[in-house]
Amino acid sequence: AQSVTQLDSHVSVSEGTPVLLRCNYSSSYSPSLFWYVQHPNKGLQLLLKYTSAATLVKGINGFEAEFKKSETSFHLTKPSAHMSDAAEYFCVVSGDYKLSFGAGTTVTVRA
Amino acid sequence: SAVISQKPSRDICQRGTSLTIQCQVDSQVTMMFWYRQQPGQSLTLIATANQGSEATYESGFVIDKFPISRPNLTFSTLTVSNMSPEDSSIYLCSVPGERAGSGELFFGEGSRLTVL
């Protein structure tokens, strides 16, 4: 069985400050991990993915995530938040095309 | 990447009625997935639809409530039957990414249903 836990349901940051979204996973084998973003009234878009290559993964829009096996974590970061980053973010673990989604983290960005 | 179109994008439905959601993909895909996202919740897989075979439903979802058709490799429908307010959700269609085994999915923009 596999699952993910997103540790923060809501994160609020000021524009230009760093963003950190925390995710812990549980998997009985080497997982594939993803971060998806969902903007209001839009479909989900893949931000980045980890598939057992480099542990530091760079994605779109300046986001990156680090896979830490010892901590079973896959936290998402961005050095400087932009207003357009306001959205819902999902940490996801994959098993044979069946994705298990975290509960989501809502990011708000203050001007 | 795949381009996925869903219809309707949103609808308001009466209790006890049924609604069919369409999903059109711009390329041929073997597997298509239907997800549900209830208000304020994460995504839950309803079923996997393979062309030429019956859909495979996840625990808690049954064919009588969510019948699925998959007539060809670019199209699928999901019907939400005998709707109740608890069925108010966003329903999303998705397909696997190009690289087999990557686990990546592409999603449509979703169909937002409100049941009164």
mmCIF file with all atom_site columns, C-alpha atoms in Angstrom:
data_model
loop_
_atom_site.group_PDB
_atom_site.id
_atom_site.type_symbol
_atom_site.label_atom_id
_atom_site.label_alt_id
_atom_site.label_comp_id
_atom_site.label_asym_id
_atom_site.label_entity_id
_atom_site.label_seq_id
_atom_site.pdbx_PDB_ins_code
_atom_site.Cartn_x
_atom_site.Cartn_y
_atom_site.Cartn_z
_atom_site.occupancy
_atom_site.B_iso_or_equiv
_atom_site.pdbx_formal_charge
_atom_site.auth_seq_id
_atom_site.auth_comp_id
_atom_site.auth_asym_id
_atom_site.auth_atom_id
_atom_site.pdbx_PDB_model_num
ATOM 1   C CA . ALA A 1 1   ? 0.000   0.000  0.000   1.00 0.00 ? 1   ALA A CA 1
ATOM 2   C CA . GLN A 1 2   ? 1.110   3.556  -0.584  1.00 0.00 ? 2   GLN A CA 1
ATOM 3   C CA . SER A 1 3   ? 0.025   6.893  0.748   1.00 0.00 ? 3   SER A CA 1
ATOM 4   C CA . VAL A 1 4   ? 1.119   10.486 1.171   1.00 0.00 ? 4   VAL A CA 1
ATOM 5   C CA . THR A 1 5   ? 0.573   12.939 3.981   1.00 0.00 ? 5   THR A CA 1
ATOM 6   C CA . GLN A 1 6   ? 0.710   16.637 3.341   1.00 0.00 ? 6   GLN A CA 1
ATOM 7   C CA . LEU A 1 7   ? 1.588   18.221 6.635   1.00 0.00 ? 7   LEU A CA 1
ATOM 8   C CA . ASP A 1 8   ? 0.048   21.627 5.986   1.00 0.00 ? 8   ASP A CA 1
ATOM 9   C CA . SER A 1 9   ? -3.483  22.181 4.760   1.00 0.00 ? 9   SER A CA 1
ATOM 10  C CA . HIS A 1 10  ? -2.851  25.880 4.188   1.00 0.00 ? 10  HIS A CA 1
ATOM 11  C CA . VAL A 1 11  ? 0.293   27.941 3.656   1.00 0.00 ? 11  VAL A CA 1
ATOM 12  C CA . SER A 1 12  ? 0.310   31.714 3.426   1.00 0.00 ? 12  SER A CA 1
ATOM 13  C CA . VAL A 1 13  ? 3.400   33.604 2.238   1.00 0.00 ? 13  VAL A CA 1
ATOM 14  C CA . SER A 1 14  ? 4.295   37.098 1.158   1.00 0.00 ? 14  SER A CA 1
ATOM 15  C CA . GLU A 1 15  ? 5.234   37.701 -2.432  1.00 0.00 ? 15  GLU A CA 1
ATOM 16  C CA . GLY A 1 16  ? 8.974   37.343 -2.900  1.00 0.00 ? 16  GLY A CA 1
ATOM 17  C CA . THR A 1 17  ? 9.490   35.088 0.135   1.00 0.00 ? 17  THR A CA 1
ATOM 18  C CA . PRO A 1 18  ? 10.264  31.357 0.066   1.00 0.00 ? 18  PRO A CA 1
ATOM 19  C CA . VAL A 1 19  ? 7.569   28.703 -0.126  1.00 0.00 ? 19  VAL A CA 1
ATOM 20  C CA . LEU A 1 20  ? 7.811   25.319 1.575   1.00 0.00 ? 20  LEU A CA 1
ATOM 21  C CA . LEU A 1 21  ? 5.156   22.630 1.176   1.00 0.00 ? 21  LEU A CA 1
ATOM 22  C CA . ARG A 1 22  ? 5.768   19.493 3.196   1.00 0.00 ? 22  ARG A CA 1
ATOM 23  C CA . CYS A 1 23  ? 4.974   15.959 2.113   1.00 0.00 ? 23  CYS A CA 1
ATOM 24  C CA . ASN A 1 24  ? 5.747   12.578 3.676   1.00 0.00 ? 24  ASN A CA 1
ATOM 25  C CA . TYR A 1 25  ? 5.117   9.335  1.850   1.00 0.00 ? 25  TYR A CA 1
ATOM 26  C CA . SER A 1 26  ? 4.641   5.695  2.650   1.00 0.00 ? 26  SER A CA 1
ATOM 27  C CA . SER A 1 27  ? 5.419   3.021  0.090   1.00 0.00 ? 27  SER A CA 1
ATOM 28  C CA . SER A 1 28  ? 6.397   -0.610 0.201   1.00 0.00 ? 28  SER A CA 1
ATOM 29  C CA . TYR A 1 29  ? 8.799   -0.183 -2.716  1.00 0.00 ? 29  TYR A CA 1
ATOM 30  C CA . SER A 1 30  ? 10.803  2.528  -4.442  1.00 0.00 ? 30  SER A CA 1
ATOM 31  C CA . PRO A 1 31  ? 8.160   5.122  -5.187  1.00 0.00 ? 31  PRO A CA 1
ATOM 32  C CA . SER A 1 32  ? 7.553   7.539  -7.979  1.00 0.00 ? 32  SER A CA 1
ATOM 33  C CA . LEU A 1 33  ? 6.537   10.845 -6.463  1.00 0.00 ? 33  LEU A CA 1
ATOM 34  C CA . PHE A 1 34  ? 4.914   13.878 -8.000  1.00 0.00 ? 34  PHE A CA 1
ATOM 35  C CA . TRP A 1 35  ? 3.717   17.344 -7.206  1.00 0.00 ? 35  TRP A CA 1
ATOM 36  C CA . TYR A 1 36  ? 0.657   18.562 -9.084  1.00 0.00 ? 36  TYR A CA 1
ATOM 37  C CA . VAL A 1 37  ? -0.810  22.064 -9.006  1.00 0.00 ? 37  VAL A CA 1
ATOM 38  C CA . GLN A 1 38  ? -4.456  22.997 -9.466  1.00 0.00 ? 38  GLN A CA 1
ATOM 39  C CA . HIS A 1 39  ? -5.303  26.614 -10.140 1.00 0.00 ? 39  HIS A CA 1
ATOM 40  C CA . PRO A 1 40  ? -8.877  27.761 -9.501  1.00 0.00 ? 40  PRO A CA 1
ATOM 41  C CA . ASN A 1 41  ? -11.302 26.301 -12.036 1.00 0.00 ? 41  ASN A CA 1
ATOM 42  C CA . LYS A 1 42  ? -8.457  24.585 -13.874 1.00 0.00 ? 42  LYS A CA 1
ATOM 43  C CA . GLY A 1 43  ? -7.349  21.002 -14.315 1.00 0.00 ? 43  GLY A CA 1
ATOM 44  C CA . LEU A 1 44  ? -4.306  19.547 -12.602 1.00 0.00 ? 44  LEU A CA 1
ATOM 45  C CA . GLN A 1 45  ? -0.875  20.252 -13.993 1.00 0.00 ? 45  GLN A CA 1
ATOM 46  C CA . LEU A 1 46  ? 2.302   18.338 -13.263 1.00 0.00 ? 46  LEU A CA 1
ATOM 47  C CA . LEU A 1 47  ? 4.901   20.502 -11.500 1.00 0.00 ? 47  LEU A CA 1
ATOM 48  C CA . LEU A 1 48  ? 7.655   17.925 -11.177 1.00 0.00 ? 48  LEU A CA 1
ATOM 49  C CA . LYS A 1 49  ? 8.311   14.239 -10.654 1.00 0.00 ? 49  LYS A CA 1
ATOM 50  C CA . TYR A 1 50  ? 10.823  11.961 -8.967  1.00 0.00 ? 50  TYR A CA 1
ATOM 51  C CA . THR A 1 51  ? 11.444  8.567  -10.530 1.00 0.00 ? 51  THR A CA 1
ATOM 52  C CA . SER A 1 52  ? 14.611  7.264  -8.830  1.00 0.00 ? 52  SER A CA 1
ATOM 53  C CA . ALA A 1 53  ? 17.069  9.448  -10.710 1.00 0.00 ? 53  ALA A CA 1
ATOM 54  C CA . ALA A 1 54  ? 18.490  12.607 -9.082  1.00 0.00 ? 54  ALA A CA 1
ATOM 55  C CA . THR A 1 55  ? 17.120  13.224 -5.603  1.00 0.00 ? 55  THR A CA 1
ATOM 56  C CA . LEU A 1 56  ? 16.802  16.963 -6.228  1.00 0.00 ? 56  LEU A CA 1
ATOM 57  C CA . VAL A 1 57  ? 14.168  17.475 -8.868  1.00 0.00 ? 57  VAL A CA 1
ATOM 58  C CA . LYS A 1 58  ? 13.560  20.737 -10.674 1.00 0.00 ? 58  LYS A CA 1
ATOM 59  C CA . GLY A 1 59  ? 10.139  21.509 -12.064 1.00 0.00 ? 59  GLY A CA 1
ATOM 60  C CA . ILE A 1 60  ? 8.301   24.242 -13.847 1.00 0.00 ? 60  ILE A CA 1
ATOM 61  C CA . ASN A 1 61  ? 7.832   27.799 -12.605 1.00 0.00 ? 61  ASN A CA 1
ATOM 62  C CA . GLY A 1 62  ? 10.925  27.705 -10.366 1.00 0.00 ? 62  GLY A CA 1
ATOM 63  C CA . PHE A 1 63  ? 9.724   24.907 -8.097  1.00 0.00 ? 63  PHE A CA 1
ATOM 64  C CA . GLU A 1 64  ? 11.940  22.083 -6.915  1.00 0.00 ? 64  GLU A CA 1
ATOM 65  C CA . ALA A 1 65  ? 11.619  19.146 -4.561  1.00 0.00 ? 65  ALA A CA 1
ATOM 66  C CA . GLU A 1 66  ? 14.087  16.927 -2.758  1.00 0.00 ? 66  GLU A CA 1
ATOM 67  C CA . PHE A 1 67  ? 13.551  13.219 -2.246  1.00 0.00 ? 67  PHE A CA 1
ATOM 68  C CA . LYS A 1 68  ? 14.874  12.086 1.144   1.00 0.00 ? 68  LYS A CA 1
ATOM 69  C CA . LYS A 1 69  ? 14.522  8.366  1.595   1.00 0.00 ? 69  LYS A CA 1
ATOM 70  C CA . SER A 1 70  ? 15.769  8.407  5.196   1.00 0.00 ? 70  SER A CA 1
ATOM 71  C CA . GLU A 1 71  ? 13.012  10.861 6.107   1.00 0.00 ? 71  GLU A CA 1
ATOM 72  C CA . THR A 1 72  ? 10.428  9.494  3.640   1.00 0.00 ? 72  THR A CA 1
ATOM 73  C CA . SER A 1 73  ? 9.867   13.064 2.551   1.00 0.00 ? 73  SER A CA 1
ATOM 74  C CA . PHE A 1 74  ? 9.384   14.916 -0.720  1.00 0.00 ? 74  PHE A CA 1
ATOM 75  C CA . HIS A 1 75  ? 9.042   18.562 0.215   1.00 0.00 ? 75  HIS A CA 1
ATOM 76  C CA . LEU A 1 76  ? 8.328   21.200 -2.435  1.00 0.00 ? 76  LEU A CA 1
ATOM 77  C CA . THR A 1 77  ? 10.101  24.557 -2.362  1.00 0.00 ? 77  THR A CA 1
ATOM 78  C CA . LYS A 1 78  ? 10.382  27.773 -4.302  1.00 0.00 ? 78  LYS A CA 1
ATOM 79  C CA . PRO A 1 79  ? 12.860  30.526 -3.379  1.00 0.00 ? 79  PRO A CA 1
ATOM 80  C CA . SER A 1 80  ? 10.570  33.439 -4.199  1.00 0.00 ? 80  SER A CA 1
ATOM 81  C CA . ALA A 1 81  ? 6.781   33.245 -4.327  1.00 0.00 ? 81  ALA A CA 1
ATOM 82  C CA . HIS A 1 82  ? 4.804   34.974 -7.050  1.00 0.00 ? 82  HIS A CA 1
ATOM 83  C CA . MET A 1 83  ? 1.172   35.965 -6.976  1.00 0.00 ? 83  MET A CA 1
ATOM 84  C CA . SER A 1 84  ? 0.496   33.423 -9.708  1.00 0.00 ? 84  SER A CA 1
ATOM 85  C CA . ASP A 1 85  ? 1.607   30.628 -7.359  1.00 0.00 ? 85  ASP A CA 1
ATOM 86  C CA . ALA A 1 86  ? -1.646  30.904 -5.420  1.00 0.00 ? 86  ALA A CA 1
ATOM 87  C CA . ALA A 1 87  ? -3.245  27.500 -5.985  1.00 0.00 ? 87  ALA A CA 1
ATOM 88  C CA . GLU A 1 88  ? -3.869  24.049 -4.532  1.00 0.00 ? 88  GLU A CA 1
ATOM 89  C CA . TYR A 1 89  ? -0.868  21.722 -4.487  1.00 0.00 ? 89  TYR A CA 1
ATOM 90  C CA . PHE A 1 90  ? -1.055  17.947 -4.307  1.00 0.00 ? 90  PHE A CA 1
ATOM 91  C CA . CYS A 1 91  ? 1.713   15.543 -3.391  1.00 0.00 ? 91  CYS A CA 1
ATOM 92  C CA . VAL A 1 92  ? 1.174   12.236 -5.151  1.00 0.00 ? 92  VAL A CA 1
ATOM 93  C CA . VAL A 1 93  ? 2.718   8.759  -5.017  1.00 0.00 ? 93  VAL A CA 1
ATOM 94  C CA . SER A 1 94  ? 2.405   6.377  -7.938  1.00 0.00 ? 94  SER A CA 1
ATOM 95  C CA . GLY A 1 95  ? 1.931   2.636  -8.103  1.00 0.00 ? 95  GLY A CA 1
ATOM 96  C CA . ASP A 1 96  ? 1.294   1.138  -11.512 1.00 0.00 ? 96  ASP A CA 1
ATOM 97  C CA . TYR A 1 97  ? -0.528  4.222  -12.820 1.00 0.00 ? 97  TYR A CA 1
ATOM 98  C CA . LYS A 1 98  ? -2.740  4.373  -9.762  1.00 0.00 ? 98  LYS A CA 1
ATOM 99  C CA . LEU A 1 99  ? -1.972  7.650  -8.106  1.00 0.00 ? 99  LEU A CA 1
ATOM 100 C CA . SER A 1 100 ? -2.580  8.230  -4.415  1.00 0.00 ? 100 SER A CA 1
ATOM 101 C CA . PHE A 1 101 ? -3.179  11.900 -3.754  1.00 0.00 ? 101 PHE A CA 1
ATOM 102 C CA . GLY A 1 102 ? -2.440  13.810 -0.598  1.00 0.00 ? 102 GLY A CA 1
ATOM 103 C CA . ALA A 1 103 ? -5.149  15.965 0.909   1.00 0.00 ? 103 ALA A CA 1
ATOM 104 C CA . GLY A 1 104 ? -3.709  19.069 -0.715  1.00 0.00 ? 104 GLY A CA 1
ATOM 105 C CA . THR A 1 105 ? -2.142  22.315 0.482   1.00 0.00 ? 105 THR A CA 1
ATOM 106 C CA . THR A 1 106 ? -3.750  25.635 -0.347  1.00 0.00 ? 106 THR A CA 1
ATOM 107 C CA . VAL A 1 107 ? -1.193  28.349 -1.002  1.00 0.00 ? 107 VAL A CA 1
ATOM 108 C CA . THR A 1 108 ? -2.126  31.990 -0.692  1.00 0.00 ? 108 THR A CA 1
ATOM 109 C CA . VAL A 1 109 ? 0.303   34.739 -1.627  1.00 0.00 ? 109 VAL A CA 1
ATOM 110 C CA . ARG A 1 110 ? 0.052   38.157 0.022   1.00 0.00 ? 110 ARG A CA 1
ATOM 111 C CA . ALA A 1 111 ? 1.083   41.229 -1.901  1.00 0.00 ? 111 ALA A CA 1
ATOM 112 C CA . SER B 2 1   ? 1.506   15.793 -23.795 1.00 0.00 ? 1   SER B CA 1
ATOM 113 C CA . ALA B 2 2   ? -2.136  14.882 -24.269 1.00 0.00 ? 2   ALA B CA 1
ATOM 114 C CA . VAL B 2 3   ? -4.917  17.420 -24.623 1.00 0.00 ? 3   VAL B CA 1
ATOM 115 C CA . ILE B 2 4   ? -8.068  16.346 -22.836 1.00 0.00 ? 4   ILE B CA 1
ATOM 116 C CA . SER B 2 5   ? -11.466 17.968 -23.303 1.00 0.00 ? 5   SER B CA 1
ATOM 117 C CA . GLN B 2 6   ? -14.351 17.377 -20.949 1.00 0.00 ? 6   GLN B CA 1
ATOM 118 C CA . LYS B 2 7   ? -18.014 18.242 -21.353 1.00 0.00 ? 7   LYS B CA 1
ATOM 119 C CA . PRO B 2 8   ? -19.850 19.712 -19.609 1.00 0.00 ? 8   PRO B CA 1
ATOM 120 C CA . SER B 2 9   ? -17.430 21.941 -17.740 1.00 0.00 ? 9   SER B CA 1
ATOM 121 C CA . ARG B 2 10  ? -20.080 22.514 -15.112 1.00 0.00 ? 10  ARG B CA 1
ATOM 122 C CA . ASP B 2 11  ? -23.740 21.740 -14.535 1.00 0.00 ? 11  ASP B CA 1
ATOM 123 C CA . ILE B 2 12  ? -26.442 22.090 -11.946 1.00 0.00 ? 12  ILE B CA 1
ATOM 124 C CA . CYS B 2 13  ? -28.587 18.984 -11.633 1.00 0.00 ? 13  CYS B CA 1
ATOM 125 C CA . GLN B 2 14  ? -31.723 17.956 -9.824  1.00 0.00 ? 14  GLN B CA 1
ATOM 126 C CA . ARG B 2 15  ? -31.765 15.174 -7.283  1.00 0.00 ? 15  ARG B CA 1
ATOM 127 C CA . GLY B 2 16  ? -32.647 11.806 -8.804  1.00 0.00 ? 16  GLY B CA 1
ATOM 128 C CA . THR B 2 17  ? -31.503 12.634 -12.333 1.00 0.00 ? 17  THR B CA 1
ATOM 129 C CA . SER B 2 18  ? -28.478 11.277 -14.175 1.00 0.00 ? 18  SER B CA 1
ATOM 130 C CA . LEU B 2 19  ? -25.762 13.121 -16.066 1.00 0.00 ? 19  LEU B CA 1
ATOM 131 C CA . THR B 2 20  ? -23.205 11.857 -18.549 1.00 0.00 ? 20  THR B CA 1
ATOM 132 C CA . ILE B 2 21  ? -19.762 13.439 -18.706 1.00 0.00 ? 21  ILE B CA 1
ATOM 133 C CA . GLN B 2 22  ? -17.740 13.139 -21.893 1.00 0.00 ? 22  GLN B CA 1
ATOM 134 C CA . CYS B 2 23  ? -13.967 12.948 -22.176 1.00 0.00 ? 23  CYS B CA 1
ATOM 135 C CA . GLN B 2 24  ? -12.185 13.379 -25.490 1.00 0.00 ? 24  GLN B CA 1
ATOM 136 C CA . VAL B 2 25  ? -8.419  12.911 -25.904 1.00 0.00 ? 25  VAL B CA 1
ATOM 137 C CA . ASP B 2 26  ? -6.412  14.189 -28.856 1.00 0.00 ? 26  ASP B CA 1
ATOM 138 C CA . SER B 2 27  ? -4.445  10.947 -29.155 1.00 0.00 ? 27  SER B CA 1
ATOM 139 C CA . GLN B 2 28  ? -5.106  7.243  -28.808 1.00 0.00 ? 28  GLN B CA 1
ATOM 140 C CA . VAL B 2 29  ? -4.623  5.908  -25.303 1.00 0.00 ? 29  VAL B CA 1
ATOM 141 C CA . THR B 2 30  ? -5.156  2.467  -23.873 1.00 0.00 ? 30  THR B CA 1
ATOM 142 C CA . MET B 2 31  ? -6.031  3.508  -20.345 1.00 0.00 ? 31  MET B CA 1
ATOM 143 C CA . MET B 2 32  ? -8.269  6.309  -19.163 1.00 0.00 ? 32  MET B CA 1
ATOM 144 C CA . PHE B 2 33  ? -9.026  7.139  -15.565 1.00 0.00 ? 33  PHE B CA 1
ATOM 145 C CA . TRP B 2 34  ? -11.952 8.842  -13.890 1.00 0.00 ? 34  TRP B CA 1
ATOM 146 C CA . TYR B 2 35  ? -11.385 10.703 -10.630 1.00 0.00 ? 35  TYR B CA 1
ATOM 147 C CA . ARG B 2 36  ? -13.722 12.470 -8.251  1.00 0.00 ? 36  ARG B CA 1
ATOM 148 C CA . GLN B 2 37  ? -12.788 15.532 -6.205  1.00 0.00 ? 37  GLN B CA 1
ATOM 149 C CA . GLN B 2 38  ? -15.392 16.330 -3.580  1.00 0.00 ? 38  GLN B CA 1
ATOM 150 C CA . PRO B 2 39  ? -15.555 19.901 -2.239  1.00 0.00 ? 39  PRO B CA 1
ATOM 151 C CA . GLY B 2 40  ? -12.435 20.709 -0.255  1.00 0.00 ? 40  GLY B CA 1
ATOM 152 C CA . GLN B 2 41  ? -11.130 17.182 -0.712  1.00 0.00 ? 41  GLN B CA 1
ATOM 153 C CA . SER B 2 42  ? -8.373  15.470 -2.604  1.00 0.00 ? 42  SER B CA 1
ATOM 154 C CA . LEU B 2 43  ? -8.809  13.294 -5.679  1.00 0.00 ? 43  LEU B CA 1
ATOM 155 C CA . THR B 2 44  ? -10.171 9.773  -5.461  1.00 0.00 ? 44  THR B CA 1
ATOM 156 C CA . LEU B 2 45  ? -9.936  7.267  -8.298  1.00 0.00 ? 45  LEU B CA 1
ATOM 157 C CA . ILE B 2 46  ? -13.367 6.035  -9.381  1.00 0.00 ? 46  ILE B CA 1
ATOM 158 C CA . ALA B 2 47  ? -12.405 3.590  -12.105 1.00 0.00 ? 47  ALA B CA 1
ATOM 159 C CA . THR B 2 48  ? -9.991  2.661  -14.877 1.00 0.00 ? 48  THR B CA 1
ATOM 160 C CA . ALA B 2 49  ? -11.486 2.431  -18.364 1.00 0.00 ? 49  ALA B CA 1
ATOM 161 C CA . ASN B 2 50  ? -9.751  0.285  -20.952 1.00 0.00 ? 50  ASN B CA 1
ATOM 162 C CA . GLN B 2 51  ? -11.020 0.134  -24.499 1.00 0.00 ? 51  GLN B CA 1
ATOM 163 C CA . GLY B 2 52  ? -12.783 -3.117 -25.309 1.00 0.00 ? 52  GLY B CA 1
ATOM 164 C CA . SER B 2 53  ? -13.284 -4.291 -21.748 1.00 0.00 ? 53  SER B CA 1
ATOM 165 C CA . GLU B 2 54  ? -15.360 -3.514 -18.689 1.00 0.00 ? 54  GLU B CA 1
ATOM 166 C CA . ALA B 2 55  ? -14.161 -0.697 -16.491 1.00 0.00 ? 55  ALA B CA 1
ATOM 167 C CA . THR B 2 56  ? -12.383 -1.616 -13.269 1.00 0.00 ? 56  THR B CA 1
ATOM 168 C CA . TYR B 2 57  ? -13.917 0.114  -10.254 1.00 0.00 ? 57  TYR B CA 1
ATOM 169 C CA . GLU B 2 58  ? -12.181 1.066  -7.048  1.00 0.00 ? 58  GLU B CA 1
ATOM 170 C CA . SER B 2 59  ? -13.506 0.168  -3.645  1.00 0.00 ? 59  SER B CA 1
ATOM 171 C CA . GLY B 2 60  ? -16.598 2.179  -2.830  1.00 0.00 ? 60  GLY B CA 1
ATOM 172 C CA . PHE B 2 61  ? -17.630 2.757  -6.438  1.00 0.00 ? 61  PHE B CA 1
ATOM 173 C CA . VAL B 2 62  ? -20.036 0.541  -8.402  1.00 0.00 ? 62  VAL B CA 1
ATOM 174 C CA . ILE B 2 63  ? -21.034 0.261  -12.021 1.00 0.00 ? 63  ILE B CA 1
ATOM 175 C CA . ASP B 2 64  ? -24.722 0.868  -11.352 1.00 0.00 ? 64  ASP B CA 1
ATOM 176 C CA . LYS B 2 65  ? -23.949 4.275  -9.881  1.00 0.00 ? 65  LYS B CA 1
ATOM 177 C CA . PHE B 2 66  ? -21.102 5.248  -12.214 1.00 0.00 ? 66  PHE B CA 1
ATOM 178 C CA . PRO B 2 67  ? -21.487 3.423  -15.532 1.00 0.00 ? 67  PRO B CA 1
ATOM 179 C CA . ILE B 2 68  ? -18.575 4.036  -17.896 1.00 0.00 ? 68  ILE B CA 1
ATOM 180 C CA . SER B 2 69  ? -18.305 3.616  -21.635 1.00 0.00 ? 69  SER B CA 1
ATOM 181 C CA . ARG B 2 70  ? -15.113 3.366  -23.646 1.00 0.00 ? 70  ARG B CA 1
ATOM 182 C CA . PRO B 2 71  ? -16.137 2.941  -27.284 1.00 0.00 ? 71  PRO B CA 1
ATOM 183 C CA . ASN B 2 72  ? -12.724 3.775  -28.781 1.00 0.00 ? 72  ASN B CA 1
ATOM 184 C CA . LEU B 2 73  ? -9.172  4.772  -27.899 1.00 0.00 ? 73  LEU B CA 1
ATOM 185 C CA . THR B 2 74  ? -9.850  8.534  -27.738 1.00 0.00 ? 74  THR B CA 1
ATOM 186 C CA . PHE B 2 75  ? -13.197 8.786  -25.954 1.00 0.00 ? 75  PHE B CA 1
ATOM 187 C CA . SER B 2 76  ? -14.920 7.805  -22.727 1.00 0.00 ? 76  SER B CA 1
ATOM 188 C CA . THR B 2 77  ? -18.032 8.744  -20.799 1.00 0.00 ? 77  THR B CA 1
ATOM 189 C CA . LEU B 2 78  ? -18.851 8.609  -17.118 1.00 0.00 ? 78  LEU B CA 1
ATOM 190 C CA . THR B 2 79  ? -22.486 8.713  -16.016 1.00 0.00 ? 79  THR B CA 1
ATOM 191 C CA . VAL B 2 80  ? -23.429 9.770  -12.516 1.00 0.00 ? 80  VAL B CA 1
ATOM 192 C CA . SER B 2 81  ? -26.749 8.028  -11.908 1.00 0.00 ? 81  SER B CA 1
ATOM 193 C CA . ASN B 2 82  ? -29.634 8.887  -9.599  1.00 0.00 ? 82  ASN B CA 1
ATOM 194 C CA . MET B 2 83  ? -27.756 11.866 -8.254  1.00 0.00 ? 83  MET B CA 1
ATOM 195 C CA . SER B 2 84  ? -27.941 13.146 -4.709  1.00 0.00 ? 84  SER B CA 1
ATOM 196 C CA . PRO B 2 85  ? -26.332 16.251 -3.180  1.00 0.00 ? 85  PRO B CA 1
ATOM 197 C CA . GLU B 2 86  ? -23.465 14.035 -1.988  1.00 0.00 ? 86  GLU B CA 1
ATOM 198 C CA . ASP B 2 87  ? -22.503 13.575 -5.657  1.00 0.00 ? 87  ASP B CA 1
ATOM 199 C CA . SER B 2 88  ? -21.687 17.269 -5.964  1.00 0.00 ? 88  SER B CA 1
ATOM 200 C CA . SER B 2 89  ? -18.042 17.122 -7.010  1.00 0.00 ? 89  SER B CA 1
ATOM 201 C CA . ILE B 2 90  ? -15.557 17.809 -9.728  1.00 0.00 ? 90  ILE B CA 1
ATOM 202 C CA . TYR B 2 91  ? -15.160 14.775 -11.971 1.00 0.00 ? 91  TYR B CA 1
ATOM 203 C CA . LEU B 2 92  ? -11.852 14.534 -13.810 1.00 0.00 ? 92  LEU B CA 1
ATOM 204 C CA . CYS B 2 93  ? -10.757 12.427 -16.713 1.00 0.00 ? 93  CYS B CA 1
ATOM 205 C CA . SER B 2 94  ? -7.074  11.565 -17.039 1.00 0.00 ? 94  SER B CA 1
ATOM 206 C CA . VAL B 2 95  ? -4.700  9.585  -19.230 1.00 0.00 ? 95  VAL B CA 1
ATOM 207 C CA . PRO B 2 96  ? -1.155  8.311  -18.704 1.00 0.00 ? 96  PRO B CA 1
ATOM 208 C CA . GLY B 2 97  ? 1.832   10.301 -19.860 1.00 0.00 ? 97  GLY B CA 1
ATOM 209 C CA . GLU B 2 98  ? 3.876   9.356  -22.865 1.00 0.00 ? 98  GLU B CA 1
ATOM 210 C CA . ARG B 2 99  ? 6.518   7.332  -21.101 1.00 0.00 ? 99  ARG B CA 1
ATOM 211 C CA . ALA B 2 100 ? 5.120   4.009  -19.989 1.00 0.00 ? 100 ALA B CA 1
ATOM 212 C CA . GLY B 2 101 ? 5.694   3.303  -16.324 1.00 0.00 ? 101 GLY B CA 1
ATOM 213 C CA . SER B 2 102 ? 6.413   6.912  -15.384 1.00 0.00 ? 102 SER B CA 1
ATOM 214 C CA . GLY B 2 103 ? 3.172   7.171  -13.452 1.00 0.00 ? 103 GLY B CA 1
ATOM 215 C CA . GLU B 2 104 ? 2.555   10.651 -14.795 1.00 0.00 ? 104 GLU B CA 1
ATOM 216 C CA . LEU B 2 105 ? -1.003  11.545 -15.706 1.00 0.00 ? 105 LEU B CA 1
ATOM 217 C CA . PHE B 2 106 ? -2.545  14.297 -17.794 1.00 0.00 ? 106 PHE B CA 1
ATOM 218 C CA . PHE B 2 107 ? -5.852  15.673 -16.599 1.00 0.00 ? 107 PHE B CA 1
ATOM 219 C CA . GLY B 2 108 ? -8.810  17.353 -18.195 1.00 0.00 ? 108 GLY B CA 1
ATOM 220 C CA . GLU B 2 109 ? -10.091 20.546 -16.636 1.00 0.00 ? 109 GLU B CA 1
ATOM 221 C CA . GLY B 2 110 ? -12.850 18.677 -14.904 1.00 0.00 ? 110 GLY B CA 1
ATOM 222 C CA . SER B 2 111 ? -16.626 18.734 -14.826 1.00 0.00 ? 111 SER B CA 1
ATOM 223 C CA . ARG B 2 112 ? -18.057 20.526 -11.821 1.00 0.00 ? 112 ARG B CA 1
ATOM 224 C CA . LEU B 2 113 ? -21.430 19.103 -10.844 1.00 0.00 ? 113 LEU B CA 1
ATOM 225 C CA . THR B 2 114 ? -23.759 20.648 -8.306  1.00 0.00 ? 114 THR B CA 1
ATOM 226 C CA . VAL B 2 115 ? -26.745 18.551 -7.260  1.00 0.00 ? 115 VAL B CA 1
ATOM 227 C CA . LEU B 2 116 ? -29.665 20.354 -5.676  1.00 0.00 ? 116 LEU B CA 1
#
